[in-house]
PDB file of C-alpha atoms in Angstrom:
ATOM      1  CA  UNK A 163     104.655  59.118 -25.799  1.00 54.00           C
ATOM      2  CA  UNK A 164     105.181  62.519 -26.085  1.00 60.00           C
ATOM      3  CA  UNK A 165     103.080  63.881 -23.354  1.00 62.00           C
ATOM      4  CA  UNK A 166     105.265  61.111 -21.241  1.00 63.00           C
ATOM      5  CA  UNK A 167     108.051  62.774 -22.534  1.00 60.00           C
ATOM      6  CA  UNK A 168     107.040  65.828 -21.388  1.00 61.00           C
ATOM      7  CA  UNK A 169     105.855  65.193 -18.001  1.00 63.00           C
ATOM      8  CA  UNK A 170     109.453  63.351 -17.040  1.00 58.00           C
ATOM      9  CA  UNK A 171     111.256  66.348 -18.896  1.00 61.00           C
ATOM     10  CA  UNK A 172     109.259  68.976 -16.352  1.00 62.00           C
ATOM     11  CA  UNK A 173     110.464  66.448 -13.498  1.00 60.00           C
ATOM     12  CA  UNK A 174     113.703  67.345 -14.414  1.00 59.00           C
ATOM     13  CA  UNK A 175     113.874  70.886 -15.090  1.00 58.00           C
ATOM     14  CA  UNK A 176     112.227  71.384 -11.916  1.00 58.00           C
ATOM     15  CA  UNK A 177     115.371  69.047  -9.837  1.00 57.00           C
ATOM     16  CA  UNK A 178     117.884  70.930 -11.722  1.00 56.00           C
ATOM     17  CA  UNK A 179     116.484  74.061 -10.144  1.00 53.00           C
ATOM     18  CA  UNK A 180     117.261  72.070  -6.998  1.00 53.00           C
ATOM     19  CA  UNK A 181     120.463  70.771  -8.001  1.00 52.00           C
ATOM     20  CA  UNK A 182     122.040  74.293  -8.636  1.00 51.00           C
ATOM     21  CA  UNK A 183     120.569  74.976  -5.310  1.00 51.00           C
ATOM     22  CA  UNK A 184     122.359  72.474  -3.395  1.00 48.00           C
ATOM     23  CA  UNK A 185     125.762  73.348  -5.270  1.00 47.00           C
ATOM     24  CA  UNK A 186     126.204  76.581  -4.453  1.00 49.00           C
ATOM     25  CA  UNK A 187     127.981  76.416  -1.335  1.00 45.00           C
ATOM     26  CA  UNK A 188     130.430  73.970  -3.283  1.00 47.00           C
ATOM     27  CA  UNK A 189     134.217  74.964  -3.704  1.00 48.00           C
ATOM     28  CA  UNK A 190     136.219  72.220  -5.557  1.00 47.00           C
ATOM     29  CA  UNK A 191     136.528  72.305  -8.809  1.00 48.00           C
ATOM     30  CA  UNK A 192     134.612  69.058  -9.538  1.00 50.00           C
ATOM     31  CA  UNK A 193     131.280  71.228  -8.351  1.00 54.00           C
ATOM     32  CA  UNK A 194     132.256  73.755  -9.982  1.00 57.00           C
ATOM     33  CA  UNK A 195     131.382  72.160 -13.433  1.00 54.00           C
ATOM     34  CA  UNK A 196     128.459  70.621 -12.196  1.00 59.00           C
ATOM     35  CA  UNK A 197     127.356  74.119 -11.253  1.00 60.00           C
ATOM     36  CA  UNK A 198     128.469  75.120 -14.710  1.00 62.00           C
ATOM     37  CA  UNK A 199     126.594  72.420 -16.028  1.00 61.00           C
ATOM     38  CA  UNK A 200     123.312  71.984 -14.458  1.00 65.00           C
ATOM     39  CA  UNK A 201     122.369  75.650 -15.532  1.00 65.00           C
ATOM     40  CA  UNK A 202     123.456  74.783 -18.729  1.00 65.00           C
ATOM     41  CA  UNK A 203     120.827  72.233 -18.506  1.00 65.00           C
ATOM     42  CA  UNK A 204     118.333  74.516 -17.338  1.00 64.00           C
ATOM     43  CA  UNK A 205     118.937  77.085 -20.136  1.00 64.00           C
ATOM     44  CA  UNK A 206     118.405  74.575 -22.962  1.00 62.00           C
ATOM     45  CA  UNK A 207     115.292  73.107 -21.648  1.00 61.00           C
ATOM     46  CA  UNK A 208     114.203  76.807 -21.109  1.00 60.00           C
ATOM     47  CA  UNK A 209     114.645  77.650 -24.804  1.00 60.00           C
ATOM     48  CA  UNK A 210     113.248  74.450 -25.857  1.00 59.00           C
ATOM     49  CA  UNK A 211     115.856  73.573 -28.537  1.00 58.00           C
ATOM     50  CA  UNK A 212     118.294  71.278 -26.663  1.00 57.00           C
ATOM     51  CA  UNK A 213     118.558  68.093 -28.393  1.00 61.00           C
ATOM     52  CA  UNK A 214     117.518  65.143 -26.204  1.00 63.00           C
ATOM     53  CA  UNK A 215     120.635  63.089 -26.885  1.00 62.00           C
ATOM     54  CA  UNK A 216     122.656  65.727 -25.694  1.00 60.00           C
ATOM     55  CA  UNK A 217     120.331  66.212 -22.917  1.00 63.00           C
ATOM     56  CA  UNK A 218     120.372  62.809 -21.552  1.00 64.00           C
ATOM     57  CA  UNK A 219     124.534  62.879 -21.971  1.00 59.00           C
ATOM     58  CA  UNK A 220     124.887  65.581 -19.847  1.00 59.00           C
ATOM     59  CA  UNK A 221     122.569  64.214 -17.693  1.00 63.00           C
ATOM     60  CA  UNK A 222     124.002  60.776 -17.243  1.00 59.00           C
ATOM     61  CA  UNK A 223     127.788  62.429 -16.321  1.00 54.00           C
ATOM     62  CA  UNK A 224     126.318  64.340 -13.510  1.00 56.00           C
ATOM     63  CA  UNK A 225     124.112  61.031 -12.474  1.00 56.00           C
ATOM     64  CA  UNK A 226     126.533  60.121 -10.000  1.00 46.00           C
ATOM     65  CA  UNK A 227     127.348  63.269  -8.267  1.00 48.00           C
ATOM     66  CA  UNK A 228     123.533  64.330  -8.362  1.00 52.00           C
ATOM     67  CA  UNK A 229     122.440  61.191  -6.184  1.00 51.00           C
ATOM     68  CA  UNK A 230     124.712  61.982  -3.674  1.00 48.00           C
ATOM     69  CA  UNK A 231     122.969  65.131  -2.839  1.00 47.00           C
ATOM     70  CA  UNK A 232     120.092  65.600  -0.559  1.00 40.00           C
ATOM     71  CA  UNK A 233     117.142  65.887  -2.731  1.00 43.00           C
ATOM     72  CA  UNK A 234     114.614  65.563   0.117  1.00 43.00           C
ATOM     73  CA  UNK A 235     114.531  61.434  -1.250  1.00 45.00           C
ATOM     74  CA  UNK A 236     111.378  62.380  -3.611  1.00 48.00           C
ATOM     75  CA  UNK A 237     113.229  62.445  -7.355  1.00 47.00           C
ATOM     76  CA  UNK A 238     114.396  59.231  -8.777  1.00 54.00           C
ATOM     77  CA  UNK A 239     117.318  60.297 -11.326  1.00 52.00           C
ATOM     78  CA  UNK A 240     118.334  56.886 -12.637  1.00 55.00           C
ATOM     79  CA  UNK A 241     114.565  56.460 -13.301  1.00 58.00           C
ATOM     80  CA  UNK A 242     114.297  59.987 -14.691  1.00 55.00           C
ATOM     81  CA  UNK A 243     116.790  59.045 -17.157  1.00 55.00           C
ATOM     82  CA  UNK A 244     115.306  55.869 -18.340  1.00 58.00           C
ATOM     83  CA  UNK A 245     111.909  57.333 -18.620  1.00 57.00           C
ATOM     84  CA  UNK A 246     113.391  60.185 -20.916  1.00 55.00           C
ATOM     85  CA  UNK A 247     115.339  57.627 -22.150  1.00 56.00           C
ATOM     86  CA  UNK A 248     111.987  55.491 -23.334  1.00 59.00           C
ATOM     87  CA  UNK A 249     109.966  58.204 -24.282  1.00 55.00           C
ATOM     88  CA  UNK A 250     112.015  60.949 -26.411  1.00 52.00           C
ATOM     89  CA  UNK A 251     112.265  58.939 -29.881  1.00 42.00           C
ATOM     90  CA  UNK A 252     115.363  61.422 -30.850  1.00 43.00           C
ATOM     91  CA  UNK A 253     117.613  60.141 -28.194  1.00 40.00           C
ATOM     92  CA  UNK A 254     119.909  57.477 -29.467  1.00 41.00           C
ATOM     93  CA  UNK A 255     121.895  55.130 -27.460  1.00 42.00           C
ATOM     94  CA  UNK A 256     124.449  56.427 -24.866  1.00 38.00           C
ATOM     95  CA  UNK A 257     127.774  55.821 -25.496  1.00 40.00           C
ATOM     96  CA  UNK A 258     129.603  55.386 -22.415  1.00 38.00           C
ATOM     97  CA  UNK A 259     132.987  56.987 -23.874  1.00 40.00           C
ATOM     98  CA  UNK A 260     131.361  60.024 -24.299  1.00 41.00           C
ATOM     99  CA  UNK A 261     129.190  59.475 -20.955  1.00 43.00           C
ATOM    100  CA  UNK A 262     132.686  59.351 -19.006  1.00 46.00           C
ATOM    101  CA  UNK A 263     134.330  62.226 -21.271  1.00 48.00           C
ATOM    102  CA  UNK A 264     135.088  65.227 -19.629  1.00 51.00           C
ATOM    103  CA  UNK A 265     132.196  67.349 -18.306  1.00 50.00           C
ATOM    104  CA  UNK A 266     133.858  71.013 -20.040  1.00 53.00           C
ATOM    105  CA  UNK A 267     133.985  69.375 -23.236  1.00 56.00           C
ATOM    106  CA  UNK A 268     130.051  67.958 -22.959  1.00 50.00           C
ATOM    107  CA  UNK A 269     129.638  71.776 -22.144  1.00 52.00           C
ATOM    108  CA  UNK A 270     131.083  73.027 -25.657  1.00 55.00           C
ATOM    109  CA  UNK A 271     129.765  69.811 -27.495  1.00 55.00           C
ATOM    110  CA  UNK A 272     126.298  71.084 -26.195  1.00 52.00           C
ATOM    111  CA  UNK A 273     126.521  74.568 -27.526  1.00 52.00           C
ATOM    112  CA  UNK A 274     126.365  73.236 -31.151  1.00 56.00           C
ATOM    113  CA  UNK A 275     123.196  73.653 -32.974  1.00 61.00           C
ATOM    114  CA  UNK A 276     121.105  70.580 -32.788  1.00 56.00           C
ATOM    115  CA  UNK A 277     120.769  68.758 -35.674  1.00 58.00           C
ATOM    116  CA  UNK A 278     117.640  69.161 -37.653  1.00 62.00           C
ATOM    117  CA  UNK A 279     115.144  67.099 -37.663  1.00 60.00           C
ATOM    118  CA  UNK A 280     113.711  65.275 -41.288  1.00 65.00           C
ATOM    119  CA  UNK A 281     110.383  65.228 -41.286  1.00 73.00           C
ATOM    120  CA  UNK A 282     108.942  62.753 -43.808  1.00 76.00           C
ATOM    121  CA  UNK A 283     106.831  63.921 -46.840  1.00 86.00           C
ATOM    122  CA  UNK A 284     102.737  62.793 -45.542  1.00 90.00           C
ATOM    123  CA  UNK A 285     101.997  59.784 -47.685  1.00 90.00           C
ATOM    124  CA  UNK A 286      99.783  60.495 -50.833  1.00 91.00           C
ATOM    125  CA  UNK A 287      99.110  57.344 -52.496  1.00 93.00           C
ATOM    126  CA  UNK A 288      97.477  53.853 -51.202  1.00 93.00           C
ATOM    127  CA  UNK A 289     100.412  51.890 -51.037  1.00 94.00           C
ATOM    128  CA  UNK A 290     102.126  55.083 -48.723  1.00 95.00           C
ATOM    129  CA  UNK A 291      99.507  55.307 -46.490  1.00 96.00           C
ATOM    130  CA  UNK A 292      99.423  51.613 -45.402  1.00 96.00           C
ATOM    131  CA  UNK A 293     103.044  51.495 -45.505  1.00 96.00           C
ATOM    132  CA  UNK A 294     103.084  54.231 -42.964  1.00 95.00           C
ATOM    133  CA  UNK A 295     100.816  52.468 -40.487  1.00 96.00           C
ATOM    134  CA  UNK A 296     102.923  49.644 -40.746  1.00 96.00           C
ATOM    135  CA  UNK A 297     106.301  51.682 -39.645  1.00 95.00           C
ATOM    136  CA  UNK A 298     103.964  53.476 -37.234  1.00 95.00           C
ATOM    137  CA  UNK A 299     103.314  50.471 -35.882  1.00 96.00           C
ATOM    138  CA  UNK A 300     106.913  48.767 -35.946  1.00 94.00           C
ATOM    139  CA  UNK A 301     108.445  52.386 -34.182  1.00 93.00           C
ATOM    140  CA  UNK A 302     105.697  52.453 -31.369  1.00 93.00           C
ATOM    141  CA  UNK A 303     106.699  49.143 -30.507  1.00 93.00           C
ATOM    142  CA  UNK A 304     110.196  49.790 -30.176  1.00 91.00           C
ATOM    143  CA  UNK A 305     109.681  52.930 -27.987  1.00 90.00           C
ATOM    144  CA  UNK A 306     107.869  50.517 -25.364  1.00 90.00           C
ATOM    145  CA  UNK A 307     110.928  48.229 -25.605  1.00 89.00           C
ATOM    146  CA  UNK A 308     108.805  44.906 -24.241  1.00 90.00           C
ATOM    147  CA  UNK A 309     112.471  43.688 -25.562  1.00 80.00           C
ATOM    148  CA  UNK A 310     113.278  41.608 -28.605  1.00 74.00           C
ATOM    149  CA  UNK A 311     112.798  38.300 -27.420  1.00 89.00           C
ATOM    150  CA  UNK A 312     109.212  39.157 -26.157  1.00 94.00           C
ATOM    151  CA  UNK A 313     106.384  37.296 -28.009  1.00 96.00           C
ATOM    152  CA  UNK A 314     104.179  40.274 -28.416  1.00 96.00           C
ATOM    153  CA  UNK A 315     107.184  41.762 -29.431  1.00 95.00           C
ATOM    154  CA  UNK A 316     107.495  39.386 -32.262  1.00 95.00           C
ATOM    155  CA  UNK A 317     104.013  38.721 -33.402  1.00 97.00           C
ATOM    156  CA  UNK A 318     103.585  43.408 -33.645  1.00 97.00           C
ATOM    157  CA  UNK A 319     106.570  42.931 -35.854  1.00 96.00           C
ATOM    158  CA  UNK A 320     105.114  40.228 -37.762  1.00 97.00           C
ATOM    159  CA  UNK A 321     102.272  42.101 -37.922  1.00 97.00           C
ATOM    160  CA  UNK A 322     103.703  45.046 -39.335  1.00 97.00           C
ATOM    161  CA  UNK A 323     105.793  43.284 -41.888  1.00 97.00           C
ATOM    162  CA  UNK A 324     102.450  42.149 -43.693  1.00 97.00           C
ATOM    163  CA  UNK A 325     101.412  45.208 -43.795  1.00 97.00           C
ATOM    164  CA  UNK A 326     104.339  46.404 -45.616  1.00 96.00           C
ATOM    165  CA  UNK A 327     104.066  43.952 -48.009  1.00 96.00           C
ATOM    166  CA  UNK A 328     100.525  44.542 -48.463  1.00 96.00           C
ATOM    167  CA  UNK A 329     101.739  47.673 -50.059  1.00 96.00           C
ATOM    168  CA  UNK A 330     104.861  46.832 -51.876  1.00 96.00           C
ATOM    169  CA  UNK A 331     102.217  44.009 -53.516  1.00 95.00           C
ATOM    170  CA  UNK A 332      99.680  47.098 -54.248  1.00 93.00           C
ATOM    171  CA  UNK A 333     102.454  49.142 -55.485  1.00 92.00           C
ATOM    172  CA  UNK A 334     103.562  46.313 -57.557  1.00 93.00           C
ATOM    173  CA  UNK A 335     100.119  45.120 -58.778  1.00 91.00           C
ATOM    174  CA  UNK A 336     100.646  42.074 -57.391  1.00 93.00           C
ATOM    175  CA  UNK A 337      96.828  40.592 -56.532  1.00 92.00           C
ATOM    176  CA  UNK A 338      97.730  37.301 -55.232  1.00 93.00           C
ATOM    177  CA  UNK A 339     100.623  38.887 -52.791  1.00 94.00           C
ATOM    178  CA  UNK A 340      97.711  41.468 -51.585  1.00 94.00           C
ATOM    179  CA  UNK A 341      95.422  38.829 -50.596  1.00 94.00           C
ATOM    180  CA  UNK A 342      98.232  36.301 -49.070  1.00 96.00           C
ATOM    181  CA  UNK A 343      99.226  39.177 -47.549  1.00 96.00           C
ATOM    182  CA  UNK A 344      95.818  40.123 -45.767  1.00 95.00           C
ATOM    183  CA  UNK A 345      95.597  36.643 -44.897  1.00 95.00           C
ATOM    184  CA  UNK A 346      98.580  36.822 -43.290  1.00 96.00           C
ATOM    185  CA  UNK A 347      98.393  39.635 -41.159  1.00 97.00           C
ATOM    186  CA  UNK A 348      95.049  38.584 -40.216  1.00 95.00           C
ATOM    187  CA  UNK A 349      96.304  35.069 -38.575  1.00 96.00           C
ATOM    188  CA  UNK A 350      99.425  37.008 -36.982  1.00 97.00           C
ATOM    189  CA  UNK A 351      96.600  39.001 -35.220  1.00 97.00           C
ATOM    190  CA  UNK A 352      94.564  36.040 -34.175  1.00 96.00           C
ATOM    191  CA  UNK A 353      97.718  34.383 -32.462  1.00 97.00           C
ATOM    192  CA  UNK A 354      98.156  37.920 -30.958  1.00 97.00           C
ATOM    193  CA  UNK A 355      94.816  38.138 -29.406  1.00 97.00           C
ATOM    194  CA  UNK A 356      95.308  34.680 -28.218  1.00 97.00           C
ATOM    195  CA  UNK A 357      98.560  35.489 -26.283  1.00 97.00           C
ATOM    196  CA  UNK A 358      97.113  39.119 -25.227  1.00 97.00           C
ATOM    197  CA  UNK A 359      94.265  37.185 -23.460  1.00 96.00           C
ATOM    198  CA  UNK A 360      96.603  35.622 -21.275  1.00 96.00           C
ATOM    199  CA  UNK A 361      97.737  39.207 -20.171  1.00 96.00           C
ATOM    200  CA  UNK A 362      94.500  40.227 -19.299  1.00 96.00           C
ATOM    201  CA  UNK A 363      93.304  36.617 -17.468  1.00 96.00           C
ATOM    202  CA  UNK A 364      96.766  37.585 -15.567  1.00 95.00           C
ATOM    203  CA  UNK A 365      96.064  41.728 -15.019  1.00 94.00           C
ATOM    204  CA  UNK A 366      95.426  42.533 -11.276  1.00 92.00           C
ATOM    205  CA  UNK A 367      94.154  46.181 -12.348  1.00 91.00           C
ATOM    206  CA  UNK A 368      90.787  46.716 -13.204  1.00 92.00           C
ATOM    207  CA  UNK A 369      91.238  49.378 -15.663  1.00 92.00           C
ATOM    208  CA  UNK A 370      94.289  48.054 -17.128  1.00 92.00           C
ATOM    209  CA  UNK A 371      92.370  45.196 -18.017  1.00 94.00           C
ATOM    210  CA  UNK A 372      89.769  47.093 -19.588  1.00 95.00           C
ATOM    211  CA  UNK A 373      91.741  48.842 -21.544  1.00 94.00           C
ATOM    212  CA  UNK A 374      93.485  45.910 -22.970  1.00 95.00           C
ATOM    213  CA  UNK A 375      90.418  43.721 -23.662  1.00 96.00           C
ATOM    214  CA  UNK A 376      89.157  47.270 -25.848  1.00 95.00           C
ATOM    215  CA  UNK A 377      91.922  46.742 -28.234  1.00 95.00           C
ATOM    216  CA  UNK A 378      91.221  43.392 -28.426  1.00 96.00           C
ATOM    217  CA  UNK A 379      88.548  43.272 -29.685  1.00 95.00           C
ATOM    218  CA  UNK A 380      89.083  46.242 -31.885  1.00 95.00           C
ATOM    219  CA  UNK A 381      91.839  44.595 -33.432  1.00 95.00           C
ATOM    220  CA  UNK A 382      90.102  41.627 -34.063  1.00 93.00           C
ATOM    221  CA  UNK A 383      87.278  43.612 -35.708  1.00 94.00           C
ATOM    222  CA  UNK A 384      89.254  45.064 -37.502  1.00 94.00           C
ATOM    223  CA  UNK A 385      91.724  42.271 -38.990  1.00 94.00           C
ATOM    224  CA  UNK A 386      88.360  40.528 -40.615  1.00 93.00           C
ATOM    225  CA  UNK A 387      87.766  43.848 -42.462  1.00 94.00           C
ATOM    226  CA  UNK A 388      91.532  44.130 -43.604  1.00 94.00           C
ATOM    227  CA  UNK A 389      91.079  41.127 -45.217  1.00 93.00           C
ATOM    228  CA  UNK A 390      88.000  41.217 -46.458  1.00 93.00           C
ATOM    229  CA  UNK A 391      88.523  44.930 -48.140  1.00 93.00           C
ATOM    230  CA  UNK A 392      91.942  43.279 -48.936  1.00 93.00           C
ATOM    231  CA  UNK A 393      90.343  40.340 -51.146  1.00 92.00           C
ATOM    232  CA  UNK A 394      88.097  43.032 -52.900  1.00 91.00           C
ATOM    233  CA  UNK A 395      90.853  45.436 -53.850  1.00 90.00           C
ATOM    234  CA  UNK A 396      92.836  42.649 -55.377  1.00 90.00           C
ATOM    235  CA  UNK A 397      89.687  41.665 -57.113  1.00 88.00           C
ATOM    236  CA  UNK A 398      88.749  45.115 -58.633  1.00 82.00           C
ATOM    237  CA  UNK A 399      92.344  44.380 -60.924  1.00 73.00           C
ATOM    238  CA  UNK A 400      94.155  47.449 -62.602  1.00 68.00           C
ATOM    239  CA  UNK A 401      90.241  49.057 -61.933  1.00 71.00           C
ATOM    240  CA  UNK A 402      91.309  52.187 -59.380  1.00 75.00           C
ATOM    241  CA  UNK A 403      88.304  51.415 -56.654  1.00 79.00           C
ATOM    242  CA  UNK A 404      89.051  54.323 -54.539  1.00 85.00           C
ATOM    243  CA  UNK A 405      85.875  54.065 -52.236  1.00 88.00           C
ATOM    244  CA  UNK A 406      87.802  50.235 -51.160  1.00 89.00           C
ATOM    245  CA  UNK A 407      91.302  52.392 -50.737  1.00 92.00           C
ATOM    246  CA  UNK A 408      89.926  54.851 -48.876  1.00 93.00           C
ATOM    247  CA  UNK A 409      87.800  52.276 -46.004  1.00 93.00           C
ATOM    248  CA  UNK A 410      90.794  49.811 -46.630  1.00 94.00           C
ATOM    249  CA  UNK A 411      93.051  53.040 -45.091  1.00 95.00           C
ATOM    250  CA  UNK A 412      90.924  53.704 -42.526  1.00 94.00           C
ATOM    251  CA  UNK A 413      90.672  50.353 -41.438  1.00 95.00           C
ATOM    252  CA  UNK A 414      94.667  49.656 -41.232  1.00 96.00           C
ATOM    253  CA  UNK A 415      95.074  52.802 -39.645  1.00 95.00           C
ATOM    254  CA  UNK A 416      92.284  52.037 -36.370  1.00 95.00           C
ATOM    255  CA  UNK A 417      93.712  48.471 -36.572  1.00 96.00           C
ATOM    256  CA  UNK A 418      97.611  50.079 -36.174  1.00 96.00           C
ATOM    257  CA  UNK A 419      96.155  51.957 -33.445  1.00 95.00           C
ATOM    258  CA  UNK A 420      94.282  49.099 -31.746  1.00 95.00           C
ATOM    259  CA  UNK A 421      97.576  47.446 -31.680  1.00 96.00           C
ATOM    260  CA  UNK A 422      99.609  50.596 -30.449  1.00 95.00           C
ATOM    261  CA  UNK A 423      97.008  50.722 -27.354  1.00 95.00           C
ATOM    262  CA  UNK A 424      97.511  46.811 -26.767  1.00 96.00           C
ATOM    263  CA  UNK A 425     101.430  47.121 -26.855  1.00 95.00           C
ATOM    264  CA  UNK A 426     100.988  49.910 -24.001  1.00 93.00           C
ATOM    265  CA  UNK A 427      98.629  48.251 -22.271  1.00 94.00           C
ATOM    266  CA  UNK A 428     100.836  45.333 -21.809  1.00 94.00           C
ATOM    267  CA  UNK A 429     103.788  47.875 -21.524  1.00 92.00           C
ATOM    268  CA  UNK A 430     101.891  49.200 -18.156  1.00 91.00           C
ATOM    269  CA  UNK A 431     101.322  45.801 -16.944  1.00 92.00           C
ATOM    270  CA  UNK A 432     105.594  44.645 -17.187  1.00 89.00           C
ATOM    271  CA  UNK A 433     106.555  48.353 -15.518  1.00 84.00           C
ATOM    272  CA  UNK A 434     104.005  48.224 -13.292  1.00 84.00           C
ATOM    273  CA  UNK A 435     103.999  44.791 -11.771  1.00 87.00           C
ATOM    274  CA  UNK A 436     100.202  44.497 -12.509  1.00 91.00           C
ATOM    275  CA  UNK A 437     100.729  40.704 -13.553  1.00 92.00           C
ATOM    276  CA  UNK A 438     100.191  37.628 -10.980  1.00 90.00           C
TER     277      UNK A 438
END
């Protein structure tokens, strides 16, 4: 996601260059701010601290003065936006009273420090480390917004939600709630890899395909392990068995990412009209 993010945010750095361009034989006042405004743009990419909600505020007030210009018909900005939009997870949702405020106070509103960032603490214990694949898993899925109502949505959420209480039952000591929950996450993943397989029958690309039937079957390796390393945690009691924590990490965190790579696989297929 981020290198997305970067490659659309280069896109537009390098039409605001062309924006200013095309505004400087503009008189009225109206231009004048955009003028004012687009090299603001350009200074706080530049410097590499402008926060993306900001960014994409600014951005959106300008939207429909910028597509009026002749930009040679190569730069998309309303899909500029959205791809920025998709791909920067600081950006929060626009508010249109502030989209439609006034363009000079956007200008002082973006000369305020950005706020800083809150990096969580990297997870220590057992119970942190699976309960970080499972938000890992729930954020990545709402970056590539399949949308609410989606199945796959649903059953990655699902998904995810076992895997959280997978570790509020480890945190808790709870055997039987590890092993229903194992169990659990395990079936959510078979009815997954049931529906993904109609994607893929469905996929007119090749490599899209490919790359969708790879985390397949990784995720369906590794769901039998979850459970299975699950069943003999729960076993070992108030016995620490850190050789079973340690594969029973590694194994939710290469199933979270065989499910991140299936969610963007099917991502690809929706944007790109890949389906028949």
């Amino acid at each position: 996601a981020q290198a997305a993010l970067a490659v659309h945010t280069q896109k537009m750095e390098n039409a605001m260059d062309r924006i200013v361009e095309a505004l400087r034989d503009k008189q009225d006042s109206n231009a004048a701010k955009a003028r004012r405004l687009a090299n603001a743009l350009i200074r706080g990419l530049q410097s590499g601290n402008m926060d993306p909600q900001k960014f994409l505020a600014a951005a959106k007030a300008l939207a429909a003065f910028i597509n009026g210009l002749n930009l040679d018909g190569d730069f998309d900005l309303d899909a500029e936006l959205a791809a920025l939009n998709k791909n920067s997870r600081a950006a929060g949702s626009l508010s249109r009273k502030r989209i439609d405020g006034p363009l000079d106070g956007i200008l002082k509103d973006m000369k305020k420090p950005a706020p800083k960032i809150v990096q969580k603490p990297p997870p220590q214990t057992f119970e942190e480390h699976i309960q970080a694949v499972a938000d890992d898993i729930g954020e990545h899925c709402s970056l590539m917004d399949l949308g609410e109502g989606d199945p796959v949505t649903l059953l990655i959420r699902a998904i995810a939600a076992e895997l959280g209480k997978l570790a509020d039952a480890a945190k808790a000591g709870n055997r039987q709630a590890m092993v229903m929950a194992g169990r659990n996450a395990c079936a959510r993943i078979n009815e997954l890899h049931a529906l993904l397989k109609t994607y893929a029958d469905r996929c007119k690309d090749p490599r899209t395909k490919e790359r969708l039937l790879r985390s397949m079957q990784a995720m369906k390796t590794f769901s039998v392990q979850l459970k299975i390393l699950t069943a003999v945690k729960a076993a070992s009691g108030k016995n620490k068995d850190a050789d079973t924590e340690d594969q029973l990490v590694s194994v939710a965190k290469s199933l979270g990412n065989a499910l991140n790579e299936s969610v963007s696989s099917v991502k690809v297929m929706q944007g790109g009209r890949l389906l028949r």
